[in-house]
DNA sequence: AGTGCTGTAAACAACA
DNA sequence: CTGTTGTTTACAGCAC
């Protein structure tokens, strides 16, 4: 449907390889109107999509993929005989699925979908997903039931071989989880008001499913079965490899299989796999044997993993929705602990390492662990009014703390292909001021960009040109000759001169700034979700080079100073250096421009990460990064 | 509508 | 000759 047309409006990816000199190969579509097309902080005026909707939609995409995966797993269980010749059920890595052509980028989404369209789409997706989830759960339970029955029959023929306490436990857990999950998920969706369930569609399975196989029955069944049933010995048999299967299904980012969305049984989720006739067929054709048993176990594990993943996504969605709708954070419907280790790690690593000496708002440190572990933490304080109109570079306009936001979100910007909501000028300045000497060569500025932002690891010709352009254009950037070349410094006075009027506590301004911040953060978090879904375990704690912090005082108002800071400065609560002091600060031209010592390696690491992420044209990266590293 | 800011593209020169 | 660095111009989009 609309997804089809999306591919035509894909955000441009100008060939990164210094190909600017070629003809008017204008991939940009809009000519020079670069700012407009850029997804991160720009606000395209037509086909506008609110951040809430974007987030929502993205979450649904993730859930959709997870659900498809579940369904495929279900298909693999339902017809074991037809499967064994071929591959096991196709493993769909979420990361790949998210990158698939069927998945459209936020930029495209912004362009092609109007809010009403999106809402309709979302609701449609929700309904479909709900139904399919229910079908799946139902099928799983039936499947388990069947399995147990057959095992019970065969158990009379086969001697008991070993105790199965842990299996029983796993089985019970599985059952409980399945039922919990389905109920919670449905509740979730209904509570969020995202889905107006058609009567009889969503509620019926909710009632019937627990009755189909109630836990106590199954427990009893299991006891009877396990009393005489060996299972363990046939885990790996006839190509059914538990280890492989499980690992494949749980590590979504491992395989490189495009999502076989077309494999999707039926759009309404009414798979033909589990009609009663089919069940009878299963009953007769698949009498108990080792393979069936093993397959059942495998499937249980697979489903368990997937449920965890699904639960995680669902909780994230709910947290996000709760956030965006200003609801008080409801008690989490999922009691199962989420994988939040990386969240805590990230929050910590990003909160206080930025060398600007700012008293960073403790959003990251104190915020309850949110599912959005990578998204800009400013989201938590700024999403309240974020649904309003979007402005470009609002962060810049309203003195958003670039250093503060970078401090909080630098991991995010590092890994997510999101354009930072700051101007080139402010970024350049930030790069320069981060260094002890407050001076950088052009190449070092390049390296800073690539090191700090995944976004700047591609289209290098474009943004490098912009950087040079900014350096030359703005008087605030001063080129200083050095023995070994030239370095760039910042004339803070000049920089301040060109700043727009500062916030003076005007409520309007504050509100605008907040809302503006919200957009940037939202958009960023939205893409963070993308990235995170793709490589949930990627977030390796990368250290910021804090050595530069020592030589750097807090540098004044930038777009860079935090909001709090602005208020503080107006309230004269903190002594601050005047711009004159900055500009008069003697620029010490260093003798040896430390030539990108630590630059290349981190970039390489990040390149590896980024290639696993979402960037569609990662080939660009592969080509460019070595060049950048060697330069 | 005008203005300023910004981003992008591109031409050009100097230099290693 | 090629690539990098730096300057400049042109143009478009956005916000005010």
XYZ file of C-alpha atoms (C1' of nucleotides) in Angstrom:
663
model
C 0.000 0.000 0.000
C 1.602 3.222 0.995
C 4.748 1.445 1.755
C 5.254 0.908 -1.870
C 5.374 4.507 -2.737
C 7.681 5.110 0.121
C 10.619 3.676 -1.676
C 10.441 6.401 -4.201
C 10.881 9.097 -1.702
C 13.684 7.563 0.157
C 15.939 10.097 1.639
C 18.751 10.714 -0.636
C 22.089 9.255 -0.073
C 24.447 11.147 -2.262
C 27.237 8.950 -3.282
C 29.644 9.423 -0.518
C 32.770 9.101 -2.462
C 33.671 12.652 -3.073
C 31.443 12.591 -5.998
C 30.268 16.097 -5.736
C 32.077 17.264 -8.761
C 30.017 15.146 -11.031
C 27.135 16.440 -12.959
C 23.922 17.582 -11.560
C 23.292 14.163 -10.287
C 20.980 15.537 -7.771
C 19.954 12.806 -5.460
C 18.752 15.331 -3.062
C 15.619 15.941 -4.948
C 15.209 19.326 -3.480
C 18.236 20.857 -4.969
C 20.077 22.835 -2.443
C 17.317 22.780 0.034
C 19.253 20.547 2.218
C 17.953 21.543 5.522
C 14.497 20.644 4.658
C 15.049 17.107 3.739
C 17.201 16.194 6.595
C 15.302 13.966 8.822
C 16.651 14.511 12.241
C 15.811 18.005 13.122
C 14.043 19.300 10.180
C 10.447 19.952 9.858
C 9.016 19.201 6.550
C 5.850 21.040 6.387
C 3.820 18.758 4.217
C 2.783 15.306 5.172
C 3.858 16.128 8.618
C 4.031 13.394 11.121
C 4.051 14.096 14.746
C 6.755 12.561 16.845
C 4.197 10.669 18.769
C 2.956 9.084 15.680
C 6.377 8.319 14.478
C 7.268 6.658 17.680
C 4.094 4.830 17.764
C 4.426 3.631 14.286
C 7.946 2.528 14.760
C 7.031 0.551 17.770
C 4.335 -1.079 15.823
C 6.791 -1.925 13.146
C 8.987 -3.623 15.652
C 6.117 -5.481 17.152
C 4.926 -6.437 13.779
C 8.205 -7.949 12.916
C 8.320 -9.786 16.161
C 4.894 -11.079 15.576
C 5.729 -12.259 12.120
C 8.621 -14.033 13.554
C 6.416 -15.684 16.069
C 4.046 -16.734 13.414
C 6.778 -18.269 11.429
C 7.917 -20.134 14.430
C 4.416 -21.327 14.866
C 4.335 -22.504 11.324
C 7.519 -24.370 11.901
C 5.949 -26.204 14.765
C 2.726 -26.920 13.123
C 4.095 -28.804 10.219
C 7.218 -30.527 11.258
C 7.303 -33.049 8.533
C 6.996 -30.575 5.763
C 9.748 -28.577 7.218
C 12.501 -30.950 7.772
C 13.669 -31.168 4.238
C 13.971 -27.489 3.943
C 15.478 -25.076 6.279
C 13.909 -24.894 9.615
C 11.547 -22.067 9.876
C 13.082 -18.983 8.473
C 14.722 -16.944 11.104
C 13.958 -13.334 10.816
C 16.347 -11.037 12.455
C 14.547 -7.996 13.541
C 17.418 -5.853 12.546
C 17.262 -6.967 9.026
C 13.580 -6.726 8.990
C 13.743 -3.184 10.080
C 15.989 -2.392 7.224
C 14.006 -4.160 4.674
C 12.512 -2.281 1.819
C 9.140 -2.873 3.272
C 10.081 -0.879 6.257
C 10.128 2.727 5.522
C 12.341 5.236 7.046
C 11.068 7.983 9.255
C 11.906 10.459 6.607
C 9.746 8.653 4.191
C 7.103 8.317 6.762
C 7.119 11.991 7.298
C 6.733 12.599 3.673
C 4.142 10.144 2.710
C 1.885 9.766 5.629
C -0.452 12.259 6.994
C -1.501 11.920 10.577
C -4.932 10.587 9.766
C -3.424 8.077 7.445
C -0.968 7.068 10.002
C -3.517 6.712 12.677
C -5.601 4.554 10.469
C -2.619 2.497 9.579
C -1.654 2.109 13.159
C -5.024 0.996 14.191
C -5.160 -1.417 11.385
C -1.822 -2.801 12.292
C -2.755 -3.061 15.890
C -5.892 -4.946 15.121
C -4.139 -7.315 12.810
C -1.332 -7.840 15.166
C -3.635 -8.456 18.012
C -5.563 -11.011 16.163
C -2.506 -12.775 14.961
C -0.983 -12.808 18.350
C -4.033 -14.393 19.741
C -4.079 -16.925 17.019
C -0.540 -17.690 17.673
C -0.937 -18.136 21.350
C -3.902 -20.269 20.832
C -2.037 -22.380 18.427
C 0.901 -22.706 20.691
C -1.250 -23.908 23.462
C -3.034 -26.332 21.291
C 0.238 -27.520 20.036
C 1.524 -28.125 23.480
C -1.606 -29.832 24.382
C -1.370 -32.113 21.438
C 2.183 -32.801 22.177
C 1.349 -33.750 25.664
C -1.423 -35.979 24.617
C 0.679 -37.834 22.171
C 3.403 -38.089 24.673
C 0.987 -39.445 27.137
C -0.032 -42.132 24.788
C 3.434 -43.057 23.861
C 4.595 -42.737 27.361
C 2.829 -45.939 28.114
C 5.011 -47.650 25.643
C 8.307 -46.087 26.452
C 10.108 -46.527 29.678
C 10.880 -43.645 31.876
C 14.503 -42.801 31.709
C 15.321 -39.739 33.653
C 13.825 -37.194 35.920
C 12.403 -34.193 34.282
C 12.077 -31.701 36.990
C 13.615 -28.835 35.162
C 11.674 -29.637 32.088
C 8.531 -29.530 33.992
C 9.510 -26.249 35.386
C 10.282 -24.893 32.017
C 7.076 -26.168 30.706
C 5.064 -24.588 33.416
C 6.914 -21.391 32.980
C 6.216 -21.520 29.364
C 2.560 -21.964 29.887
C 2.346 -19.276 32.415
C 4.319 -16.927 30.311
C 2.240 -17.540 27.328
C -0.918 -16.868 29.124
C 0.420 -13.923 30.947
C 1.843 -12.516 27.854
C -1.221 -12.802 25.816
C -3.379 -11.309 28.469
C -0.984 -8.604 29.282
C -0.456 -7.762 25.751
C -4.092 -7.489 25.045
C -4.642 -5.525 28.158
C -1.808 -3.388 27.216
C -3.103 -2.527 23.880
C -6.532 -1.910 25.150
C -5.332 0.205 27.981
C -3.313 2.303 25.708
C -6.372 2.985 23.748
C -4.427 2.275 20.675
C -6.773 -0.352 19.555
C -10.428 -0.265 19.486
C -11.055 -3.892 19.289
C -13.775 -4.959 17.037
C -16.284 -6.910 19.044
C -15.607 -10.536 19.042
C -12.217 -10.150 17.575
C -10.000 -9.381 20.393
C -11.974 -10.421 23.353
C -13.069 -13.831 22.406
C -9.677 -15.440 22.358
C -8.876 -13.774 25.562
C -11.637 -15.629 27.186
C -11.391 -18.846 25.366
C -7.740 -19.384 25.423
C -7.199 -19.821 29.097
C -10.035 -22.200 29.080
C -8.636 -24.216 26.318
C -5.769 -25.336 28.416
C -5.776 -24.132 31.898
C -2.520 -24.257 33.802
C -3.671 -26.747 36.316
C -4.825 -29.123 33.685
C -1.640 -28.848 31.855
C 0.323 -29.242 34.958
C -1.452 -32.403 35.762
C -1.061 -33.498 32.229
C 2.555 -32.795 32.319
C 3.022 -34.782 35.449
C 1.362 -37.719 33.937
C 3.338 -37.438 30.832
C 6.678 -36.850 32.316
C 6.223 -39.744 34.599
C 6.902 -41.991 31.686
C 8.433 -39.924 29.003
C 12.022 -39.376 28.062
C 12.652 -36.221 26.233
C 16.185 -35.275 26.736
C 17.890 -37.729 24.523
C 16.643 -36.477 21.251
C 17.335 -32.862 21.237
C 19.556 -33.003 18.291
C 18.311 -35.360 15.786
C 17.649 -35.402 12.115
C 18.762 -31.938 11.559
C 16.826 -30.524 14.382
C 19.404 -28.720 16.320
C 18.191 -27.089 19.407
C 21.207 -24.974 19.879
C 21.238 -23.657 16.424
C 17.608 -23.042 16.307
C 17.461 -21.261 19.563
C 20.433 -19.139 19.008
C 19.257 -18.162 15.633
C 15.955 -17.135 16.843
C 17.185 -15.200 19.770
C 20.017 -13.319 18.259
C 18.051 -11.317 15.863
C 20.918 -9.490 14.422
C 22.907 -12.492 13.485
C 21.389 -13.820 10.382
C 21.120 -11.996 7.175
C 17.804 -13.139 5.979
C 15.456 -10.695 4.576
C 12.151 -10.769 6.287
C 9.837 -12.995 4.399
C 6.902 -10.877 5.003
C 5.311 -12.437 2.051
C 5.475 -15.708 3.878
C 3.040 -14.351 6.252
C 0.227 -16.810 6.174
C -2.759 -14.613 5.969
C -3.127 -10.987 6.616
C -5.823 -11.511 9.110
C -3.777 -14.027 10.939
C -6.088 -16.858 10.269
C -3.465 -19.312 9.506
C -4.612 -22.449 7.898
C -2.247 -24.323 10.048
C -4.348 -24.908 13.026
C -7.782 -25.659 12.003
C -9.313 -28.575 13.824
C -8.783 -30.685 10.802
C -5.199 -29.812 10.915
C -5.015 -30.772 14.512
C -6.459 -34.137 13.833
C -4.014 -34.504 11.120
C -1.272 -33.684 13.518
C -2.586 -36.088 15.982
C -2.584 -38.949 13.611
C 0.391 -38.156 11.516
C 2.675 -37.052 14.261
C 2.554 -39.660 16.842
C 4.975 -39.280 19.601
C 8.529 -39.762 18.746
C 11.731 -38.222 19.806
C 11.697 -35.705 17.119
C 8.345 -34.363 18.009
C 9.313 -34.120 21.574
C 12.472 -32.362 20.809
C 10.725 -30.068 18.495
C 8.271 -29.222 21.133
C 11.015 -28.352 23.477
C 12.777 -26.337 20.923
C 9.688 -24.494 20.145
C 9.084 -23.790 23.745
C 12.420 -22.214 24.101
C 12.071 -20.284 20.947
C 8.736 -19.000 21.961
C 10.032 -18.073 25.313
C 12.754 -16.005 23.859
C 10.402 -14.377 21.510
C 7.987 -13.600 24.219
C 10.653 -11.920 26.168
C 11.479 -9.883 23.179
C 7.892 -9.108 22.569
C 7.329 -8.173 26.138
C 10.254 -5.900 25.975
C 8.978 -4.180 22.920
C 5.544 -3.892 24.362
C 6.778 -2.367 27.508
C 8.813 0.068 25.612
C 5.861 1.001 23.616
C 3.796 1.527 26.650
C 6.400 3.560 28.362
C 6.732 5.691 25.335
C 3.070 6.145 25.010
C 2.721 6.931 28.639
C 5.390 9.469 28.190
C 3.937 11.077 25.197
C 0.486 11.224 26.564
C 1.561 12.664 29.849
C 0.017 9.880 31.708
C 1.513 9.082 35.002
C 3.681 6.146 34.487
C 1.386 3.286 35.028
C 2.516 0.240 36.853
C 4.339 -1.887 34.472
C 2.150 -4.631 33.229
C 5.058 -6.881 32.735
C 6.568 -8.130 35.860
C 9.291 -9.958 34.133
C 12.501 -8.105 34.343
C 13.727 -6.594 31.214
C 17.200 -6.523 30.057
C 18.161 -3.234 31.443
C 21.757 -3.743 32.073
C 22.786 -1.874 29.066
C 20.335 0.810 29.878
C 21.860 1.542 33.175
C 25.285 1.329 31.779
C 24.520 3.668 29.025
C 22.787 6.150 31.122
C 25.662 6.304 33.388
C 28.251 6.473 30.755
C 26.511 9.250 28.987
C 25.434 11.349 31.828
C 28.509 12.704 33.351
C 31.335 12.231 31.037
C 30.938 15.165 28.831
C 33.683 17.628 29.361
C 31.787 20.782 29.568
C 31.709 20.949 33.262
C 28.053 21.581 33.247
C 25.857 20.526 36.026
C 23.958 18.273 33.797
C 20.387 17.804 34.587
C 20.286 14.436 36.138
C 17.828 13.082 33.711
C 19.920 10.146 32.850
C 21.062 9.334 36.269
C 17.843 9.622 38.120
C 15.360 8.790 35.501
C 13.695 5.524 36.093
C 14.982 2.990 33.794
C 13.092 3.574 30.691
C 12.910 1.238 27.830
C 14.424 3.893 25.707
C 17.853 3.261 26.860
C 19.470 5.027 24.064
C 17.160 7.748 23.165
C 17.997 11.206 24.217
C 17.179 11.554 27.794
C 15.894 15.016 27.313
C 12.860 13.335 26.061
C 11.774 12.817 29.550
C 11.522 16.451 30.293
C 10.471 17.770 27.016
C 7.959 15.549 25.444
C 5.069 17.132 27.122
C 4.513 19.676 24.468
C 6.349 17.898 21.816
C 3.456 17.283 19.569
C 3.407 20.796 18.385
C 4.890 22.214 15.271
C 8.369 21.275 14.487
C 11.094 23.693 13.883
C 14.379 23.243 12.397
C 17.361 23.625 14.539
C 15.245 24.574 17.412
C 17.909 23.436 19.697
C 20.130 25.981 18.217
C 17.546 28.640 18.224
C 16.690 28.190 21.785
C 20.067 27.697 23.137
C 19.790 24.058 23.593
C 22.723 22.766 25.420
C 24.664 21.057 22.786
C 27.211 19.862 25.217
C 24.579 18.846 27.633
C 22.572 17.034 25.125
C 25.602 15.491 23.633
C 26.661 14.428 27.034
C 23.411 12.720 27.607
C 22.953 11.327 24.206
C 26.322 10.994 22.738
C 26.063 7.256 22.744
C 22.904 7.611 20.880
C 24.275 9.936 18.282
C 27.240 7.747 17.980
C 25.289 4.730 17.026
C 22.123 5.955 15.497
C 22.055 7.467 12.115
C 20.423 10.584 13.354
C 21.299 14.006 12.372
C 22.184 15.986 15.417
C 19.904 18.936 15.898
C 22.711 21.407 15.881
C 24.182 23.546 13.252
C 27.486 22.878 11.718
C 28.815 25.963 13.334
C 27.872 24.897 16.798
C 29.179 21.449 16.208
C 32.443 22.728 14.931
C 32.716 24.989 17.866
C 31.942 22.188 20.207
C 34.585 20.064 18.624
C 37.152 22.760 18.968
C 36.263 23.673 22.482
C 36.405 20.131 23.604
C 40.079 19.985 23.031
C 42.504 21.198 25.638
C 44.064 23.661 23.269
C 40.814 24.736 21.756
C 42.126 24.278 18.357
C 41.765 21.671 15.745
C 42.926 21.025 12.305
C 40.343 20.524 9.699
C 40.988 16.866 9.638
C 40.607 16.650 13.356
C 37.295 18.353 13.086
C 36.305 15.811 10.523
C 37.355 13.067 12.828
C 35.399 14.537 15.665
C 32.316 14.576 13.541
C 32.677 11.008 12.499
C 33.590 9.921 15.952
C 30.690 11.569 17.618
C 27.946 11.069 15.110
C 27.004 8.108 13.111
C 25.222 10.445 10.832
C 28.455 11.950 9.690
C 29.954 8.698 8.701
C 28.404 8.853 5.374
C 27.905 11.458 2.743
C 31.239 12.720 3.722
C 31.635 14.944 0.755
C 28.528 16.807 1.645
C 29.077 17.524 5.241
C 32.777 18.048 4.935
C 32.112 20.636 2.405
C 29.670 22.178 4.760
C 32.193 22.157 7.516
C 34.747 23.897 5.396
C 32.122 26.272 4.225
C 31.181 27.129 7.763
C 34.733 27.521 8.835
C 35.382 29.961 6.116
C 32.109 31.728 6.279
C 31.738 32.449 9.928
C 33.965 34.981 11.457
C 33.848 33.147 14.691
C 36.145 30.540 13.316
C 39.660 31.768 13.133
C 42.313 30.039 11.218
C 45.659 30.098 12.901
C 48.809 29.203 11.115
C 50.938 26.644 12.706
C 54.332 25.242 12.017
C 52.772 22.114 10.801
C 49.852 23.645 9.123
C 46.799 25.492 10.176
C 44.435 24.993 13.024
C 41.026 26.404 13.614
C 40.008 28.171 16.727
C 36.851 29.750 17.965
C 36.431 33.407 18.548
C 33.850 33.200 21.225
C 33.020 36.828 21.022
C 32.185 36.584 17.395
C 30.283 33.483 18.025
C 28.185 35.103 20.675
C 27.566 38.090 18.485
C 25.812 36.054 15.959
C 23.721 34.267 18.480
C 20.031 34.917 18.444
C 18.542 36.657 21.433
C 18.956 34.615 24.462
C 16.206 33.265 26.492
C 15.362 35.641 29.231
C 12.897 33.555 31.014
C 10.110 34.273 28.644
C 7.598 31.555 29.152
C 6.905 31.458 25.483
C 10.494 30.986 24.667
C 10.921 28.389 27.268
C 7.954 26.526 26.085
C 9.037 26.733 22.529
C 12.422 25.539 23.416
C 11.062 22.685 25.356
C 8.796 21.656 22.622
C 11.531 22.026 20.155
C 13.784 19.947 22.222
C 11.114 17.442 22.402
C 11.004 17.025 18.762
C 14.634 16.527 18.346
C 14.707 14.131 21.157
C 11.710 12.334 19.947
C 12.964 11.970 16.512
C 16.213 10.816 17.904
C 14.623 8.395 20.225
C 12.524 7.138 17.473
C 15.547 6.273 15.509
C 17.166 4.984 18.595
C 14.404 2.531 18.793
C 15.238 1.543 15.310
C 18.809 1.057 16.107
C 18.119 -0.630 19.332
C 15.775 -3.076 17.838
C 18.469 -3.969 15.482
C 21.266 -4.588 17.872
C 20.062 -4.696 21.385
C 23.336 -5.873 22.714
C 25.524 -3.676 20.728
C 25.882 -0.881 23.138
C 29.357 -1.272 24.173
C 30.333 1.352 26.623
C 32.562 3.618 24.698
C 34.479 6.071 26.641
C 34.590 9.672 25.917
C 37.945 11.162 25.849
C 37.721 12.996 29.060
C 41.244 14.122 28.933
C 40.147 17.159 27.108
C 37.859 18.124 29.872
C 40.626 19.223 32.082
C 41.701 22.058 29.923
C 38.287 23.248 29.140
C 36.324 25.499 31.270
C 32.732 25.740 30.788
C 32.370 27.811 27.786
C 29.672 30.032 28.048
C 26.530 30.158 26.389
C 26.419 28.233 23.433
C 23.626 26.713 22.091
C 25.410 24.597 24.111
C 24.696 25.737 27.500
C 21.850 24.090 29.115
C 18.535 25.618 29.753
C 19.193 25.461 33.385
C 22.320 27.232 32.727
C 20.636 30.010 30.929
C 18.339 30.528 33.771
C 21.176 30.382 36.132
C 23.126 32.917 34.243
C 20.245 35.259 34.257
C 19.851 34.648 37.877
C 23.537 35.220 38.243
C 23.809 32.226 40.399
C 26.935 30.986 38.818
C 29.911 33.068 37.932
C 30.503 33.000 34.285
C 33.116 34.159 31.977
C 32.204 36.897 29.663
C 32.585 36.474 25.969
C 35.391 38.946 26.083
C 37.177 36.739 28.426
C 36.825 33.937 26.042
C 37.946 35.813 23.054
C 40.784 37.347 24.888
C 41.920 34.035 26.000
C 45.266 33.683 24.323
C 45.148 31.098 21.705
C 48.020 28.903 22.195
C 48.893 27.396 18.923
C 50.190 24.046 19.648
C 53.424 23.035 18.125
C 52.435 19.595 17.193
C 48.920 19.202 16.156
C 48.239 15.867 17.669
C 47.411 14.128 14.514
C 44.300 12.171 15.072
C 45.807 9.765 17.441
C 42.734 8.360 18.972
C 40.428 9.238 16.219
C 40.637 6.504 13.773
C 40.223 3.541 15.972
C 37.003 4.514 17.601
C 35.639 5.328 14.257
C 36.469 1.922 13.045
C 34.697 0.404 15.957
C 31.727 2.490 15.404
C 31.761 1.689 11.811
C 31.427 -1.907 12.679
C 28.569 -1.093 14.894
C 26.877 1.105 12.454
C 27.018 -1.398 9.735
C 24.950 -3.613 11.870
C 22.510 -0.953 12.519
C 20.062 0.644 10.297
C 21.937 2.574 7.785
C 20.681 1.357 4.526
C 23.659 2.339 2.502
C 26.274 0.907 4.709
C 28.277 0.196 1.695
C 29.005 3.824 1.755
C 30.448 3.375 5.123
C 32.618 0.545 4.242
C 34.083 2.508 1.472
C 34.495 5.712 3.262
C 35.609 4.760 6.637
C 38.964 3.438 5.745
C 39.590 6.627 3.913
C 38.628 8.572 6.934
C 40.761 6.487 9.143
C 43.798 6.827 7.078
C 43.412 10.485 6.469
C 7.723 40.493 1.465
C 12.085 41.111 3.326
C 15.853 39.555 6.068
C 18.933 36.563 8.339
C 20.497 31.990 9.206
C 21.532 27.645 7.602
C 22.574 23.746 4.519
C 23.962 22.156 0.121
C 26.307 22.374 -4.204
C 29.875 23.817 -6.826
C 33.704 26.408 -8.854
C 38.154 27.776 -8.042
C 42.853 28.379 -6.153
C 46.795 27.039 -3.427
C 49.372 23.474 -1.813
C 51.505 18.903 -0.636
C 47.976 14.481 -11.458
C 45.455 13.810 -7.355
C 43.701 14.862 -3.067
C 43.244 18.180 0.614
C 42.386 22.631 2.291
C 40.309 26.961 2.028
C 37.454 30.634 -0.179
C 33.678 32.141 -2.463
C 29.252 32.279 -4.810
C 24.691 30.703 -5.653
C 20.528 28.934 -4.282
C 16.807 27.056 -1.465
C 14.287 26.370 2.878
C 12.972 28.004 7.193
C 11.909 31.213 10.915
C 10.970 35.664 12.236
